Short mmCIF file of C-alpha atoms and ligand atoms in Angstrom, two decimals:
data_model
loop_
_atom_site.label_atom_id
_atom_site.label_comp_id
_atom_site.label_asym_id
_atom_site.label_seq_id
_atom_site.Cartn_x
_atom_site.Cartn_y
_atom_site.Cartn_z
CA MET A 804 18.79 -40.23 12.03
CA ARG A 805 15.38 -40.51 10.34
CA HIS A 806 15.11 -42.64 7.24
CA THR A 807 12.14 -40.84 5.68
CA LEU A 808 11.71 -37.13 5.02
CA LEU A 809 9.71 -35.33 7.70
CA PRO A 810 7.39 -32.95 5.79
CA PHE A 811 7.10 -29.30 6.81
CA SER A 812 3.37 -28.77 7.28
CA PRO A 813 1.07 -31.45 5.83
CA PRO A 814 -2.69 -31.06 6.40
CA LEU A 815 -4.57 -33.36 8.80
CA ILE A 816 -7.73 -34.45 7.00
CA GLY A 817 -9.94 -37.09 8.59
CA ASP A 818 -12.81 -39.32 7.54
CA GLU A 819 -15.30 -36.64 8.70
CA GLU A 820 -13.98 -34.11 6.14
CA ILE A 821 -13.95 -36.78 3.41
CA ALA A 822 -17.53 -37.88 4.16
CA GLU A 823 -18.73 -34.26 4.17
CA VAL A 824 -17.10 -33.57 0.79
CA VAL A 825 -18.66 -36.73 -0.65
CA ASP A 826 -22.03 -35.66 0.77
CA THR A 827 -21.63 -32.31 -0.99
CA LEU A 828 -20.66 -33.97 -4.27
CA ARG A 829 -23.71 -36.22 -4.07
CA SER A 830 -26.00 -33.25 -3.39
CA ASP A 831 -27.12 -30.90 -6.14
CA TRP A 832 -25.28 -27.90 -4.68
CA ILE A 833 -21.46 -27.93 -4.94
CA THR A 834 -20.54 -24.25 -5.12
CA THR A 835 -21.32 -21.45 -2.62
CA GLY A 836 -24.47 -22.50 -0.81
CA PRO A 837 -25.78 -23.94 2.46
CA LYS A 838 -22.47 -25.41 3.68
CA THR A 839 -20.59 -22.18 3.05
CA LYS A 840 -23.31 -20.33 4.95
CA ARG A 841 -22.98 -22.75 7.87
CA PHE A 842 -19.19 -22.51 7.79
CA GLU A 843 -19.42 -18.71 7.93
CA GLU A 844 -21.76 -18.87 10.92
CA GLU A 845 -19.81 -21.50 12.84
CA PHE A 846 -16.49 -19.74 12.17
CA ALA A 847 -17.94 -16.41 13.36
CA ALA A 848 -19.12 -18.12 16.54
CA VAL A 849 -15.64 -19.59 17.21
CA VAL A 850 -13.85 -16.23 16.89
CA GLY A 851 -16.72 -14.12 18.28
CA ALA A 852 -17.11 -12.11 15.07
CA PRO A 853 -20.24 -10.01 14.43
CA ALA A 854 -20.20 -10.93 10.71
CA SER A 855 -18.19 -13.17 8.39
CA LEU A 856 -17.63 -13.71 4.69
CA ALA A 857 -16.09 -16.91 3.30
CA VAL A 858 -13.81 -16.34 0.31
CA ASN A 859 -11.40 -18.49 -1.68
CA SER A 860 -8.20 -17.19 -0.02
CA CYS A 861 -6.84 -14.83 2.61
CA THR A 862 -5.44 -12.78 -0.24
CA ALA A 863 -9.00 -12.38 -1.54
CA ALA A 864 -10.18 -11.40 1.97
CA LEU A 865 -7.47 -8.71 2.16
CA HIS A 866 -8.36 -7.47 -1.34
CA VAL A 867 -12.11 -7.16 -0.68
CA ALA A 868 -11.41 -5.60 2.74
CA LEU A 869 -9.51 -2.78 1.01
CA ALA A 870 -12.26 -2.45 -1.61
CA ALA A 871 -15.04 -2.40 1.01
CA LEU A 872 -13.23 0.36 2.88
CA GLY A 873 -13.01 2.36 -0.35
CA ILE A 874 -9.20 2.33 -0.39
CA GLY A 875 -7.82 2.84 -3.89
CA GLN A 876 -5.87 5.02 -6.28
CA GLY A 877 -3.69 7.59 -4.54
CA ASP A 878 -4.26 6.21 -1.04
CA ALA A 879 -1.61 4.70 1.20
CA VAL A 880 -1.62 1.78 3.67
CA ILE A 881 0.91 1.21 6.45
CA THR A 882 2.18 -2.37 6.69
CA THR A 883 5.17 -4.55 7.55
CA PRO A 884 8.07 -5.82 5.44
CA MET A 885 8.01 -9.12 7.40
CA THR A 886 5.15 -10.89 5.64
CA PHE A 887 4.11 -12.98 2.68
CA CYS A 888 4.10 -10.97 -0.55
CA SER A 889 0.32 -11.11 -1.04
CA THR A 890 -0.25 -8.87 2.02
CA VAL A 891 1.42 -6.06 0.10
CA HIS A 892 0.37 -7.08 -3.43
CA VAL A 893 -3.29 -6.33 -2.64
CA ILE A 894 -2.36 -2.75 -1.67
CA GLU A 895 -0.66 -2.34 -5.06
CA GLN A 896 -3.58 -4.05 -6.81
CA VAL A 897 -6.11 -1.46 -5.58
CA GLY A 898 -3.75 1.29 -6.74
CA ALA A 899 -2.64 2.36 -3.27
CA LYS A 900 0.90 2.72 -1.95
CA PRO A 901 2.32 0.48 0.79
CA LEU A 902 4.23 2.35 3.51
CA LEU A 903 6.49 -0.19 5.17
CA VAL A 904 7.39 0.16 8.84
CA ASP A 905 10.12 -1.97 10.42
CA VAL A 906 9.35 -4.67 12.98
CA GLU A 907 9.93 -5.21 16.70
CA PRO A 908 13.09 -7.25 17.35
CA ASP A 909 11.37 -9.83 19.59
CA THR A 910 8.04 -10.63 17.87
CA LEU A 911 8.98 -9.43 14.35
CA ASN A 912 5.55 -7.78 14.26
CA ILE A 913 5.06 -4.21 13.02
CA ASP A 914 6.46 -1.75 15.59
CA PRO A 915 3.81 0.77 16.75
CA GLU A 916 6.58 3.20 17.76
CA GLY A 917 7.92 2.96 14.22
CA VAL A 918 4.45 3.73 12.87
CA ARG A 919 4.37 6.90 15.00
CA ARG A 920 7.81 7.93 13.75
CA VAL A 921 6.79 7.44 10.12
CA LEU A 922 3.63 9.49 10.69
CA GLN A 923 5.76 12.42 11.92
CA HIS A 924 7.65 12.49 8.62
CA VAL A 925 5.07 11.78 5.92
CA PRO A 926 3.89 14.77 3.91
CA ALA A 927 0.46 16.15 4.80
CA SER A 928 -0.71 15.14 1.33
CA SER A 929 -0.25 11.42 2.00
CA ARG A 930 -3.65 9.84 1.97
CA ILE A 931 -3.01 7.13 4.56
CA LYS A 932 -6.24 5.20 5.06
CA ALA A 933 -5.35 2.09 7.02
CA ILE A 934 -2.82 0.05 8.96
CA LEU A 935 -2.41 -3.56 7.85
CA PRO A 936 -0.72 -5.43 10.72
CA VAL A 937 0.26 -9.09 10.31
CA HIS A 938 0.06 -11.35 13.37
CA LEU A 939 3.30 -13.02 12.35
CA TYR A 940 3.72 -16.74 13.10
CA GLY A 941 0.49 -16.55 15.18
CA HIS A 942 1.76 -14.03 17.76
CA PRO A 943 -0.75 -11.14 17.85
CA CYS A 944 0.59 -7.64 17.14
CA ASN A 945 0.72 -5.05 19.87
CA MET A 946 -2.83 -3.92 19.07
CA ASP A 947 -3.52 -1.28 21.75
CA PRO A 948 -1.00 1.29 20.48
CA LEU A 949 -2.00 0.51 16.87
CA LEU A 950 -5.66 1.13 17.75
CA ASP A 951 -4.68 4.38 19.51
CA ILE A 952 -2.93 5.57 16.35
CA ALA A 953 -5.86 4.45 14.18
CA ARG A 954 -8.33 6.34 16.37
CA GLU A 955 -6.16 9.46 16.47
CA PHE A 956 -5.58 9.60 12.69
CA GLY A 957 -8.90 8.13 11.53
CA PHE A 958 -7.34 4.99 10.00
CA ALA A 959 -9.04 1.65 9.54
CA ILE A 960 -7.24 -1.54 10.58
CA ILE A 961 -7.09 -4.62 8.35
CA GLU A 962 -5.55 -7.52 10.25
CA ASP A 963 -3.71 -10.20 8.31
CA ALA A 964 -4.62 -13.10 10.60
CA ALA A 965 -3.45 -15.80 8.17
CA HIS A 966 -1.36 -17.28 11.02
CA ALA A 967 -3.52 -16.24 13.96
CA LEU A 968 -6.18 -18.93 14.36
CA PRO A 969 -6.82 -19.27 17.24
CA ALA A 970 -4.90 -16.44 18.96
CA ARG A 971 -5.70 -13.95 21.69
CA TYR A 972 -4.48 -10.47 22.53
CA LYS A 973 -5.09 -9.56 26.19
CA GLY A 974 -7.73 -12.29 26.40
CA ARG A 975 -9.63 -11.13 23.28
CA ILE A 976 -9.69 -13.69 20.47
CA ILE A 977 -8.43 -12.38 17.12
CA GLY A 978 -11.50 -11.88 14.90
CA SER A 979 -13.72 -10.54 17.67
CA PRO A 980 -14.45 -6.79 18.00
CA CYS A 981 -11.98 -4.57 19.91
CA ASP A 982 -13.14 -2.22 22.65
CA SER A 983 -12.23 0.62 20.34
CA ALA A 984 -15.63 0.88 18.68
CA SER A 985 -14.69 4.03 16.76
CA VAL A 986 -12.01 2.19 14.74
CA LYS A 987 -13.10 0.01 11.82
CA VAL A 988 -11.31 -3.34 12.17
CA LEU A 989 -11.52 -6.05 9.52
CA THR A 990 -9.76 -9.39 10.00
CA CYS A 991 -8.57 -11.80 7.29
CA PHE A 992 -7.92 -15.52 7.85
CA SER A 993 -6.33 -18.12 5.56
CA PHE A 994 -7.37 -21.74 5.01
CA TYR A 995 -4.50 -22.52 2.63
CA ALA A 996 -3.22 -26.12 2.73
CA THR A 997 -0.46 -25.40 5.28
CA LYS A 998 -2.44 -23.18 7.64
CA ASN A 999 -3.82 -24.05 11.09
CA LEU A 1000 -7.24 -24.82 9.56
CA THR A 1001 -7.46 -25.78 5.91
CA THR A 1002 -10.04 -26.05 3.17
CA GLY A 1003 -7.32 -26.68 0.54
CA GLU A 1004 -7.67 -23.06 -0.54
CA GLY A 1005 -9.89 -20.65 1.33
CA GLY A 1006 -10.20 -17.61 3.54
CA MET A 1007 -12.55 -15.67 5.80
CA LEU A 1008 -13.17 -12.00 6.39
CA THR A 1009 -14.69 -10.92 9.70
CA GLY A 1010 -15.70 -7.49 10.92
CA PRO A 1011 -18.59 -5.05 11.33
CA PRO A 1012 -21.68 -6.23 9.37
CA GLU A 1013 -21.86 -3.12 7.16
CA PHE A 1014 -18.31 -3.67 5.83
CA VAL A 1015 -18.65 -7.43 5.54
CA ASP A 1016 -21.88 -6.88 3.52
CA GLU A 1017 -20.01 -4.47 1.24
CA ALA A 1018 -17.11 -6.94 0.92
CA ARG A 1019 -19.61 -9.70 0.02
CA ILE A 1020 -20.74 -7.66 -2.98
CA TRP A 1021 -17.10 -7.09 -4.03
CA SER A 1022 -16.38 -10.80 -3.61
CA LEU A 1023 -18.94 -11.91 -6.20
CA HIS A 1024 -18.97 -9.80 -9.37
CA GLY A 1025 -20.36 -6.76 -7.55
CA MET A 1026 -23.76 -8.44 -7.58
CA SER A 1027 -26.15 -7.36 -4.89
CA ARG A 1028 -27.38 -10.92 -4.30
CA ASP A 1029 -25.45 -14.16 -4.18
CA ALA A 1030 -26.25 -17.00 -6.55
CA TRP A 1031 -27.87 -19.47 -4.24
CA LYS A 1032 -30.32 -16.88 -2.97
CA ARG A 1033 -30.98 -15.85 -6.56
CA TYR A 1034 -31.82 -19.38 -7.67
CA GLY A 1035 -33.29 -20.49 -4.33
CA ALA A 1036 -36.99 -21.33 -4.21
CA GLU A 1037 -38.29 -18.07 -2.78
CA GLU A 1038 -35.96 -15.66 -4.58
CA SER A 1039 -36.30 -14.00 -7.95
CA TRP A 1040 -33.83 -14.04 -10.86
CA TYR A 1041 -33.10 -10.34 -10.47
CA TYR A 1042 -29.79 -8.88 -9.37
CA GLU A 1043 -28.03 -5.57 -9.62
CA VAL A 1044 -24.37 -4.91 -10.27
CA ALA A 1045 -23.09 -2.31 -7.84
CA CYS A 1046 -19.35 -2.36 -8.68
CA PRO A 1047 -16.85 -4.24 -10.89
CA GLY A 1048 -16.40 -6.98 -8.29
CA PHE A 1049 -14.16 -10.04 -8.18
CA LYS A 1050 -14.85 -13.81 -8.24
CA TYR A 1051 -13.68 -14.77 -4.77
CA ASN A 1052 -16.46 -16.98 -3.38
CA LEU A 1053 -15.74 -20.19 -1.43
CA ALA A 1054 -17.41 -23.36 -2.75
CA ASP A 1055 -19.46 -25.75 -0.60
CA ILE A 1056 -16.97 -28.52 -1.48
CA GLN A 1057 -14.32 -26.50 0.39
CA ALA A 1058 -16.63 -25.34 3.19
CA ALA A 1059 -17.43 -29.04 3.80
CA ILE A 1060 -13.79 -29.56 4.79
CA GLY A 1061 -13.75 -26.39 6.89
CA LEU A 1062 -16.80 -27.39 8.96
CA HIS A 1063 -14.94 -30.39 10.37
CA GLN A 1064 -11.54 -28.71 10.60
CA LEU A 1065 -13.23 -26.06 12.75
CA ARG A 1066 -14.41 -28.71 15.23
CA LYS A 1067 -10.90 -30.11 15.44
CA LEU A 1068 -9.25 -26.72 15.89
CA PRO A 1069 -8.95 -26.90 19.71
CA ASP A 1070 -7.20 -30.30 19.44
CA PHE A 1071 -4.96 -29.07 16.61
CA HIS A 1072 -4.01 -26.05 18.70
CA ALA A 1073 -3.30 -28.13 21.80
CA ARG A 1074 -0.97 -30.38 19.79
CA ARG A 1075 0.88 -27.40 18.25
CA THR A 1076 1.33 -25.91 21.71
CA GLU A 1077 2.74 -29.20 23.05
CA ILE A 1078 5.21 -29.51 20.16
CA VAL A 1079 6.36 -25.95 20.83
CA ARG A 1080 6.80 -26.76 24.51
CA GLN A 1081 9.10 -29.65 23.62
CA TYR A 1082 11.11 -27.53 21.16
CA ASN A 1083 11.46 -24.70 23.66
CA GLU A 1084 12.60 -27.03 26.39
CA ALA A 1085 15.31 -28.47 24.13
CA PHE A 1086 16.53 -25.28 22.46
CA SER A 1087 16.35 -22.76 25.30
CA GLN A 1088 19.43 -24.47 26.79
CA CYS A 1089 21.59 -23.78 23.71
CA GLU A 1090 23.56 -20.57 23.30
CA GLU A 1091 23.46 -21.10 19.53
CA PHE A 1092 19.72 -20.39 19.38
CA GLN A 1093 17.05 -17.92 20.34
CA ILE A 1094 13.61 -19.45 20.86
CA PRO A 1095 10.46 -17.66 19.60
CA ALA A 1096 9.10 -14.68 21.53
CA LYS A 1097 5.82 -15.00 23.37
CA ARG A 1098 4.65 -12.01 25.33
CA ALA A 1099 2.66 -12.55 28.52
CA GLU A 1100 -0.45 -10.78 27.18
CA VAL A 1101 -1.00 -13.09 24.20
CA ASP A 1102 -2.18 -16.60 23.44
CA HIS A 1103 -0.06 -17.74 20.51
CA ALA A 1104 -1.61 -19.67 17.60
CA TRP A 1105 1.79 -21.32 16.93
CA HIS A 1106 1.26 -21.49 13.19
CA LEU A 1107 5.05 -21.42 12.78
CA TYR A 1108 7.94 -22.22 15.10
CA VAL A 1109 10.72 -19.88 14.05
CA LEU A 1110 14.10 -20.56 15.62
CA ARG A 1111 16.73 -17.83 15.38
CA PHE A 1112 20.49 -18.43 15.26
CA ASN A 1113 22.98 -16.51 17.25
CA LEU A 1114 25.19 -16.29 14.17
CA ASP A 1115 28.25 -15.24 16.16
CA ARG A 1116 28.07 -18.62 17.88
CA MET A 1117 27.79 -20.66 14.67
CA THR A 1118 30.38 -21.53 12.04
CA ILE A 1119 27.67 -22.01 9.38
CA SER A 1120 25.04 -19.72 7.86
CA ARG A 1121 21.28 -20.15 8.08
CA ASN A 1122 21.24 -21.47 4.51
CA GLN A 1123 23.85 -24.10 5.35
CA PHE A 1124 21.83 -24.99 8.44
CA ILE A 1125 18.81 -25.71 6.22
CA GLU A 1126 20.98 -27.96 4.03
CA GLU A 1127 22.22 -29.78 7.13
CA LEU A 1128 18.60 -30.31 8.25
CA LYS A 1129 17.69 -31.62 4.81
CA ALA A 1130 20.63 -34.06 4.95
CA ARG A 1131 19.06 -35.36 8.19
CA ASN A 1132 15.64 -35.76 6.48
CA ILE A 1133 14.04 -32.76 8.19
CA SER A 1134 12.10 -30.21 6.09
CA SER A 1135 12.28 -26.56 7.07
CA SER A 1136 11.53 -23.17 5.56
CA VAL A 1137 12.08 -19.41 5.91
CA HIS A 1138 9.23 -17.02 6.76
CA PHE A 1139 9.65 -14.64 5.14
CA ILE A 1140 11.95 -13.00 2.62
CA PRO A 1141 11.23 -9.38 3.60
CA ILE A 1142 9.09 -7.48 1.10
CA HIS A 1143 11.67 -4.76 0.46
CA LEU A 1144 14.20 -7.34 -0.77
CA HIS A 1145 11.90 -8.60 -3.55
CA ARG A 1146 12.80 -7.30 -6.99
CA TYR A 1147 9.41 -5.74 -7.78
CA TYR A 1148 9.27 -3.68 -4.57
CA ARG A 1149 12.99 -2.88 -4.66
CA ASP A 1150 12.70 -1.51 -8.18
CA ARG A 1151 9.41 0.29 -7.64
CA TYR A 1152 10.24 2.05 -4.38
CA GLY A 1153 14.06 2.04 -4.48
CA TYR A 1154 14.36 0.18 -1.19
CA LYS A 1155 17.80 -0.69 0.14
CA PRO A 1156 18.29 -3.78 2.37
CA TYR A 1157 19.08 -1.63 5.43
CA ASP A 1158 15.98 0.57 5.04
CA PHE A 1159 14.32 -1.88 7.44
CA PRO A 1160 17.31 -2.95 9.54
CA VAL A 1161 15.50 -5.25 11.97
CA ALA A 1162 13.66 -7.17 9.23
CA HIS A 1163 16.85 -7.43 7.18
CA ARG A 1164 19.01 -8.57 10.10
CA GLU A 1165 16.52 -11.10 11.45
CA PHE A 1166 15.88 -12.54 7.98
CA GLN A 1167 19.51 -13.79 7.96
CA ARG A 1168 19.00 -15.89 11.06
CA ILE A 1169 15.48 -17.35 10.97
CA VAL A 1170 14.46 -20.90 10.18
CA SER A 1171 10.98 -22.39 10.51
CA LEU A 1172 10.90 -25.93 11.91
CA PRO A 1173 8.06 -28.40 11.23
CA VAL A 1174 4.95 -27.97 13.42
CA PHE A 1175 1.78 -29.79 12.43
CA PRO A 1176 -0.91 -31.56 14.42
CA ALA A 1177 -0.14 -35.03 13.03
CA MET A 1178 3.47 -34.77 14.20
CA THR A 1179 4.31 -37.56 16.65
CA ASP A 1180 6.54 -37.22 19.70
CA SER A 1181 9.09 -39.31 17.85
CA ASP A 1182 8.99 -36.84 14.89
CA VAL A 1183 9.55 -34.00 17.36
CA GLN A 1184 12.52 -35.85 18.88
CA ASP A 1185 13.97 -36.38 15.39
CA VAL A 1186 13.89 -32.62 14.79
CA ILE A 1187 15.38 -31.85 18.19
CA GLU A 1188 18.19 -34.37 17.71
CA ALA A 1189 18.97 -33.07 14.23
CA VAL A 1190 19.10 -29.44 15.39
CA LEU A 1191 21.25 -30.27 18.44
CA ASP A 1192 23.56 -32.41 16.33
CA ILE A 1193 24.11 -29.55 13.88
CA ALA A 1194 24.76 -27.17 16.77
CA ARG A 1195 27.25 -29.63 18.25
CA ARG A 1196 29.15 -29.92 15.01
CA HIS A 1197 28.92 -26.31 13.86
CA GLY A 1198 28.63 -24.30 17.04
CA LYS A 1199 31.63 -22.06 17.79
CA ILE A 1200 31.76 -23.21 21.39
CA ALA A 1201 32.08 -26.79 20.23
CA ALA A 1202 34.58 -25.86 17.51
CA ALA A 1203 36.79 -23.82 19.86
CA SER A 1204 37.06 -26.43 22.60
CA PRO A 1205 36.14 -29.95 21.51
CA SER A 1206 36.23 -31.13 25.12
CA ALA A 1207 33.33 -28.81 25.88
CA ALA A 1208 31.22 -30.35 23.13
CA ARG A 1209 28.06 -31.84 24.43
CA GLY A 1210 27.19 -35.49 23.93
C1 PLP B 821 -0.62 -17.63 3.71
C2 PLP B 821 -0.55 -16.17 3.94
C3 PLP B 821 -1.34 -15.26 3.23
C4 PLP B 821 -2.14 -15.66 2.04
O1 PLP B 821 -3.07 -16.62 2.30
P1 PLP B 821 -3.85 -17.30 1.07
O2 PLP B 821 -5.05 -17.94 1.73
O3 PLP B 821 -2.92 -18.29 0.48
O4 PLP B 821 -4.22 -16.23 0.13
C5 PLP B 821 -1.32 -13.94 3.59
N1 PLP B 821 -0.54 -13.49 4.58
C6 PLP B 821 0.27 -14.32 5.28
C7 PLP B 821 1.09 -13.76 6.38
C8 PLP B 821 0.30 -15.68 4.96
O5 PLP B 821 1.13 -16.50 5.61
#
């Protein structure tokens, strides 16, 4: 057993990031300026986006995406219960109503068939304006049927790509334009400390230039010019306020980190993929577990490795499993507590646990294991040994016939 606690998802910051931050601090521009501009451009090039806006979180990107699309009071947005709360909070914050649709049993992504079913039953007066799919754990959603629905009903699509860097759906990298030119698609990335690329806190919005321009205004006080242009040598002091915007800009200190993280992204992704390969090889043999889904048409970003328990083959619950991992010095987590189980949403919309049966059922049996680029092969082995040891001791097969116990 390990003697020190294996963390869940620490960042991997190198000397390049540190030197770039110091360079920024020694310059006379520390907030949104030339490095943020460069980070926006280099990020857009990596994901093939026509335009990009750096903001201080993915939550901010989602919020300004809704604002730029003019979604507000009395509107509705279709999304998933299987996500982090901020995906849904922003819908509430603009005064719109979230319409939750249950997830697919394999990927736990929003089920396009479920979206169709919901659309057959909503009153004609529902002002649905957009679908907000979440590429959960880094596995892209089934985008083609979602785009078909969006085109048919005139919805926009706002992708929560907090986990999906870098990920591909049918060869197309998430963040680049879809073939479906008639559908407005905006994509939101997160650079939070635990994410695949970090700036400490940060986010990026990508999409068609006209919406990204509009979002840029919303992201900085509704001002029609950003500060560094305003105070730059060739620009005047004048600005106009077009809307009551937010304060969501990313600072150059943060962009400095992002510039180097972006260069390391292919190596980070390769390491994540290798860790997942080792986990899959070890756990696919065990009847106690179900390994993560990966459909043939996607490239997975592997932000999270979510193992599922076959509870009928275990004598302990998921929560006890997490305690057992902790006792073996392995950190783990649960992604996510479904939205409809949270008190605010339960009270506001009267949700019952079984309103979204797949999300509710799968929530009972998911655990996220550590995956991070600095993880060594020996760390990975420690996790595998701990998980297999727990299965050996608390698996029903082992319990029923001790002679059949492995090892
Ligand atoms: C992390 C996360 C967010 C929020 O990202 P921030 O950059 O922290 O605002 C949104 N959605 C999902 C699915 C996330 O995991």
